[in-house]
Amino acid sequence: MGKVVVIGDKYTVNLFKIMGTEGQVIEDPLSLPNVILDIRKRDDIDLVLLTKDIYDPVKEKVDGIILNQKKPLITVIPSPFSEAEALNVRKMIMSALGFG
């Protein structure tokens, strides 16, 4: 079973670290594409969770990287700094299965 890695603000990353998840704090969203490229090189990671506040400013750059890979699965999660939105679970599942 592969590892889960959280990339985002210090509060979210530290919360996941308490639960035993690996994490990386990013202060500058512009560094996110390079961090993702580095993580893709690791064979031991199956899931990468990006906080929404880090992902949104570089969404266009990151989406190109995410769409062209199979492993690890990369998804966006809310953080304490992101606005609350209703989740479209059906859309998320279809996207994870490669149908959306």
Coordinates of C-alpha atoms in Angstrom, one line a residue:
M1 CA 0.0 0.0 0.0
G2 CA 1.4 3.4 -1.0
K3 CA 1.7 6.6 1.0
V4 CA -0.5 9.6 1.1
V5 CA 1.1 13.0 0.9
V6 CA -0.5 16.3 1.7
I7 CA 0.7 19.5 0.1
G8 CA -0.6 22.9 1.4
D9 CA -0.7 25.3 4.3
K10 CA 1.0 24.5 7.6
Y11 CA -2.2 24.0 9.5
T12 CA -3.6 21.3 7.1
V13 CA -0.3 19.6 6.6
N14 CA 0.4 19.4 10.4
L15 CA -3.1 18.1 11.0
F16 CA -2.5 15.2 8.5
K17 CA 0.9 14.6 9.9
I18 CA -0.7 14.0 13.3
M19 CA -2.6 11.2 11.6
G20 CA 0.6 9.7 10.2
T21 CA 0.5 11.2 6.7
E22 CA 3.6 12.7 5.0
G23 CA 3.3 16.3 4.1
Q24 CA 4.9 19.3 2.6
V25 CA 4.2 22.9 3.5
I26 CA 4.1 25.4 0.6
E27 CA 4.1 29.1 1.2
D28 CA 4.3 30.1 -2.5
P29 CA 1.7 28.5 -4.8
L30 CA 4.0 29.2 -7.8
S31 CA 6.3 26.4 -6.5
L32 CA 3.5 23.8 -6.6
P33 CA 4.1 22.5 -10.2
N34 CA 7.8 21.8 -9.3
V35 CA 6.8 20.0 -6.1
I36 CA 4.3 17.8 -7.9
L37 CA 6.9 16.9 -10.6
D38 CA 9.3 15.9 -7.8
I39 CA 6.6 13.8 -6.0
R40 CA 5.7 12.0 -9.3
K41 CA 9.2 10.6 -9.4
R42 CA 8.6 8.6 -6.2
D43 CA 7.2 5.1 -6.5
D44 CA 6.0 4.9 -2.9
I45 CA 3.2 7.5 -3.2
D46 CA -0.4 6.5 -4.3
L47 CA -2.3 9.7 -3.3
V48 CA -1.5 13.4 -3.2
L49 CA -3.9 15.8 -1.5
L50 CA -3.5 19.5 -2.5
T51 CA -5.2 22.2 -0.4
K52 CA -7.5 24.4 -2.5
D53 CA -5.8 27.7 -1.5
I54 CA -2.5 26.4 -2.9
Y55 CA -4.0 24.8 -6.0
D56 CA -6.3 27.6 -7.2
P57 CA -3.7 30.3 -8.1
V58 CA -1.8 27.8 -10.4
K59 CA -4.7 25.7 -11.5
E60 CA -4.0 25.9 -15.2
K61 CA -0.3 24.8 -14.8
V62 CA -1.1 22.0 -12.4
D63 CA -4.1 20.6 -14.3
G64 CA -1.8 19.9 -17.3
I65 CA 0.5 17.8 -15.0
I66 CA -2.3 16.0 -13.3
L67 CA -4.3 15.0 -16.4
N68 CA -1.2 13.3 -18.0
Q69 CA -0.5 10.8 -15.3
K70 CA -2.0 7.7 -13.7
K71 CA -0.1 7.5 -10.4
P72 CA -0.2 9.0 -7.9
L73 CA -3.8 10.1 -7.9
I74 CA -3.8 13.9 -7.1
T75 CA -6.9 15.6 -5.7
V76 CA -7.8 18.9 -4.2
I77 CA -9.2 19.2 -0.6
P78 CA -10.5 22.3 1.2
S79 CA -8.4 24.0 3.8
P80 CA -9.2 26.4 6.6
F81 CA -8.5 29.3 4.2
S82 CA -10.7 28.2 1.3
E83 CA -14.3 29.1 0.8
A84 CA -16.8 26.3 1.5
E85 CA -18.4 24.9 -1.6
A86 CA -20.9 22.1 -2.0
L87 CA -19.2 18.9 -3.1
N88 CA -20.3 17.1 -6.3
V89 CA -19.4 13.6 -5.2
R90 CA -20.6 12.1 -8.4
K91 CA -18.4 14.3 -10.5
M92 CA -15.4 13.5 -8.2
I93 CA -15.9 9.8 -8.5
M94 CA -16.4 10.0 -12.3
S95 CA -13.2 12.1 -12.6
A96 CA -11.2 9.6 -10.4
L97 CA -12.4 6.8 -12.6
G98 CA -11.3 8.7 -15.7
F99 CA -14.7 9.6 -17.0
G100 CA -14.8 13.3 -16.4

